[in-house]
Short mmCIF file of C-alpha atoms in Angstrom, two decimals:
data_model
loop_
_atom_site.label_atom_id
_atom_site.label_comp_id
_atom_site.label_asym_id
_atom_site.label_seq_id
_atom_site.Cartn_x
_atom_site.Cartn_y
_atom_site.Cartn_z
CA MET A 11 -26.45 15.10 -9.25
CA ALA A 12 -25.40 14.73 -5.62
CA GLY A 13 -27.90 11.90 -5.27
CA ASP A 14 -25.90 9.60 -7.56
CA LYS A 15 -22.70 9.98 -5.53
CA LYS A 16 -21.58 6.87 -3.70
CA VAL A 17 -20.90 6.60 0.04
CA PHE A 18 -17.48 5.10 0.78
CA GLY A 19 -16.07 3.54 3.91
CA PHE A 20 -12.82 5.01 5.17
CA GLU A 21 -10.87 1.76 4.74
CA GLU A 22 -11.86 1.59 1.08
CA VAL A 23 -10.75 5.19 0.45
CA ALA A 24 -7.48 4.64 2.35
CA ARG A 25 -6.49 1.82 -0.04
CA HIS A 26 -6.27 4.35 -2.90
CA ASN A 27 -2.93 5.79 -1.83
CA VAL A 28 -0.55 5.65 -4.81
CA THR A 29 0.15 8.00 -7.72
CA LYS A 30 -1.79 5.87 -10.21
CA ASP A 31 -4.80 5.50 -7.86
CA CYS A 32 -5.20 8.35 -5.37
CA TRP A 33 -8.31 9.31 -3.42
CA LEU A 34 -8.62 12.02 -0.77
CA VAL A 35 -11.16 12.84 1.93
CA ILE A 36 -11.81 16.58 2.30
CA ALA A 37 -14.75 17.99 4.26
CA GLY A 38 -16.64 14.71 4.20
CA LYS A 39 -16.32 14.30 0.45
CA VAL A 40 -14.25 11.73 -1.45
CA TYR A 41 -12.16 12.92 -4.40
CA ASP A 42 -10.42 10.74 -6.98
CA VAL A 43 -7.43 12.96 -7.79
CA THR A 44 -5.54 10.34 -9.80
CA SER A 45 -5.80 12.30 -13.06
CA PHE A 46 -4.76 15.51 -11.24
CA MET A 47 -1.53 14.14 -9.74
CA ASP A 48 0.75 15.52 -12.49
CA GLU A 49 -1.05 18.88 -12.56
CA HIS A 50 -1.07 19.63 -8.82
CA PRO A 51 1.09 22.73 -8.24
CA GLY A 52 2.57 21.23 -5.06
CA GLY A 53 3.45 17.96 -6.78
CA ASP A 54 2.05 14.49 -6.27
CA GLU A 55 3.99 13.99 -3.01
CA VAL A 56 1.77 16.57 -1.31
CA LEU A 57 -1.37 14.68 -2.30
CA LEU A 58 0.09 11.28 -1.41
CA ALA A 59 1.06 12.59 2.02
CA VAL A 60 -2.59 13.17 2.93
CA THR A 61 -4.03 9.86 1.76
CA GLY A 62 -5.41 7.52 4.39
CA LYS A 63 -6.65 10.33 6.62
CA ASP A 64 -9.08 13.22 6.66
CA ALA A 65 -7.16 15.82 4.63
CA THR A 66 -9.53 18.70 5.42
CA SER A 67 -7.22 20.60 7.77
CA ASP A 68 -4.25 20.11 5.42
CA PHE A 69 -6.32 21.46 2.52
CA GLU A 70 -7.61 24.44 4.52
CA ASP A 71 -4.19 25.30 6.00
CA ILE A 72 -2.75 25.83 2.52
CA GLY A 73 -5.35 28.46 1.65
CA HIS A 74 -6.48 27.17 -1.74
CA SER A 75 -7.97 29.69 -4.17
CA ASP A 76 -11.63 29.81 -5.14
CA SER A 77 -10.74 28.44 -8.57
CA ALA A 78 -8.96 25.49 -6.93
CA ARG A 79 -12.08 24.83 -4.86
CA GLU A 80 -14.26 24.96 -7.99
CA MET A 81 -11.87 22.61 -9.81
CA MET A 82 -12.28 20.04 -7.05
CA GLU A 83 -15.87 19.39 -8.06
CA LYS A 84 -14.84 17.44 -11.17
CA TYR A 85 -12.88 15.01 -8.99
CA HIS A 86 -15.71 14.52 -6.45
CA ILE A 87 -16.83 10.87 -6.59
CA GLY A 88 -18.81 10.48 -3.38
CA GLU A 89 -19.14 11.01 0.34
CA ILE A 90 -17.29 9.43 3.24
CA ASP A 91 -19.26 7.40 5.77
CA ALA A 92 -18.33 9.45 8.86
CA SER A 93 -18.88 6.46 11.14
CA THR A 94 -15.98 4.65 9.45
CA ILE A 95 -13.38 7.39 10.04
CA PRO A 96 -11.05 6.24 12.83
CA ALA A 97 -10.91 8.39 15.93
CA LYS A 98 -7.98 10.76 16.00
CA ARG A 99 -4.99 9.09 17.52
CA THR A 100 -3.25 10.90 20.33
CA PHE A 101 0.38 11.62 19.56
CA VAL A 102 2.64 9.49 21.71
CA PRO A 103 6.21 10.77 21.73
CA PRO A 104 8.90 8.15 21.23
CA GLN A 105 10.50 6.73 24.34
CA GLN A 106 13.49 8.78 25.43
CA GLY A 107 15.46 5.88 26.91
CA SER A 108 17.44 4.95 23.83
CA HIS A 109 18.25 8.57 23.01
CA VAL A 110 19.43 9.29 26.55
CA GLN A 111 21.48 6.09 26.58
CA ALA A 112 23.10 7.04 23.26
CA LYS A 113 23.91 10.48 24.67
CA ASP A 114 25.46 8.88 27.77
CA ASN A 115 27.55 6.62 25.54
CA ASP A 116 28.73 9.65 23.55
CA ILE A 117 29.84 11.40 26.74
CA LEU A 118 31.63 8.26 27.95
CA ILE A 119 33.46 7.95 24.63
CA LYS A 120 34.56 11.61 24.77
CA ILE A 121 35.84 11.20 28.34
CA LEU A 122 37.75 8.05 27.40
CA GLN A 123 39.20 9.76 24.32
CA PHE A 124 40.59 12.39 26.67
CA LEU A 125 41.66 10.20 29.59
CA VAL A 126 43.28 7.26 27.76
CA PRO A 127 45.97 9.39 26.04
CA ILE A 128 46.68 11.20 29.33
CA PHE A 129 47.00 7.84 31.10
CA ILE A 130 49.40 6.55 28.40
CA LEU A 131 51.41 9.77 28.58
CA GLY A 132 51.58 9.53 32.38
CA LEU A 133 52.63 5.90 32.16
CA ALA A 134 55.37 6.78 29.67
CA PHE A 135 56.69 9.58 31.92
CA GLY A 136 56.54 7.27 34.95
CA ILE A 137 58.50 4.53 33.19
CA ARG A 138 61.05 7.04 31.94
CA HIS A 139 61.44 8.59 35.40
CA TYR A 140 61.94 5.20 37.10
CA SER A 141 64.28 3.95 34.40
CA LYS A 142 66.52 7.06 34.78
CA SER A 143 66.63 6.65 38.58
CA GLU A 144 68.16 3.20 38.37
#
């Protein structure tokens, strides 16, 4: 039975990433879970979130039951060609410049909100003081 399973390239599997056509890669196997989307206890969003990547660690982290693992077999449609899986991308944090600049702008605005009324108040007192002196 395993001999008639197809070998899929990663790009082909990744294209099946919507509710009405959803494939997953788990432990080197390709699963067409389209008909399972409505039945999945975590909802279809959980399955859609792991399309287009190797979902093995996501699947294992949840701690699926033995019956869930057995159920998977009916959705198994083939194997993934391991040579087509892209190398893991290193996480690159977003540049901090814009965030720091926004924080600086917030501080400047708060300082001005404090200083401008004090300046106006001081100006008003100064004008009043000089106008009484004359």
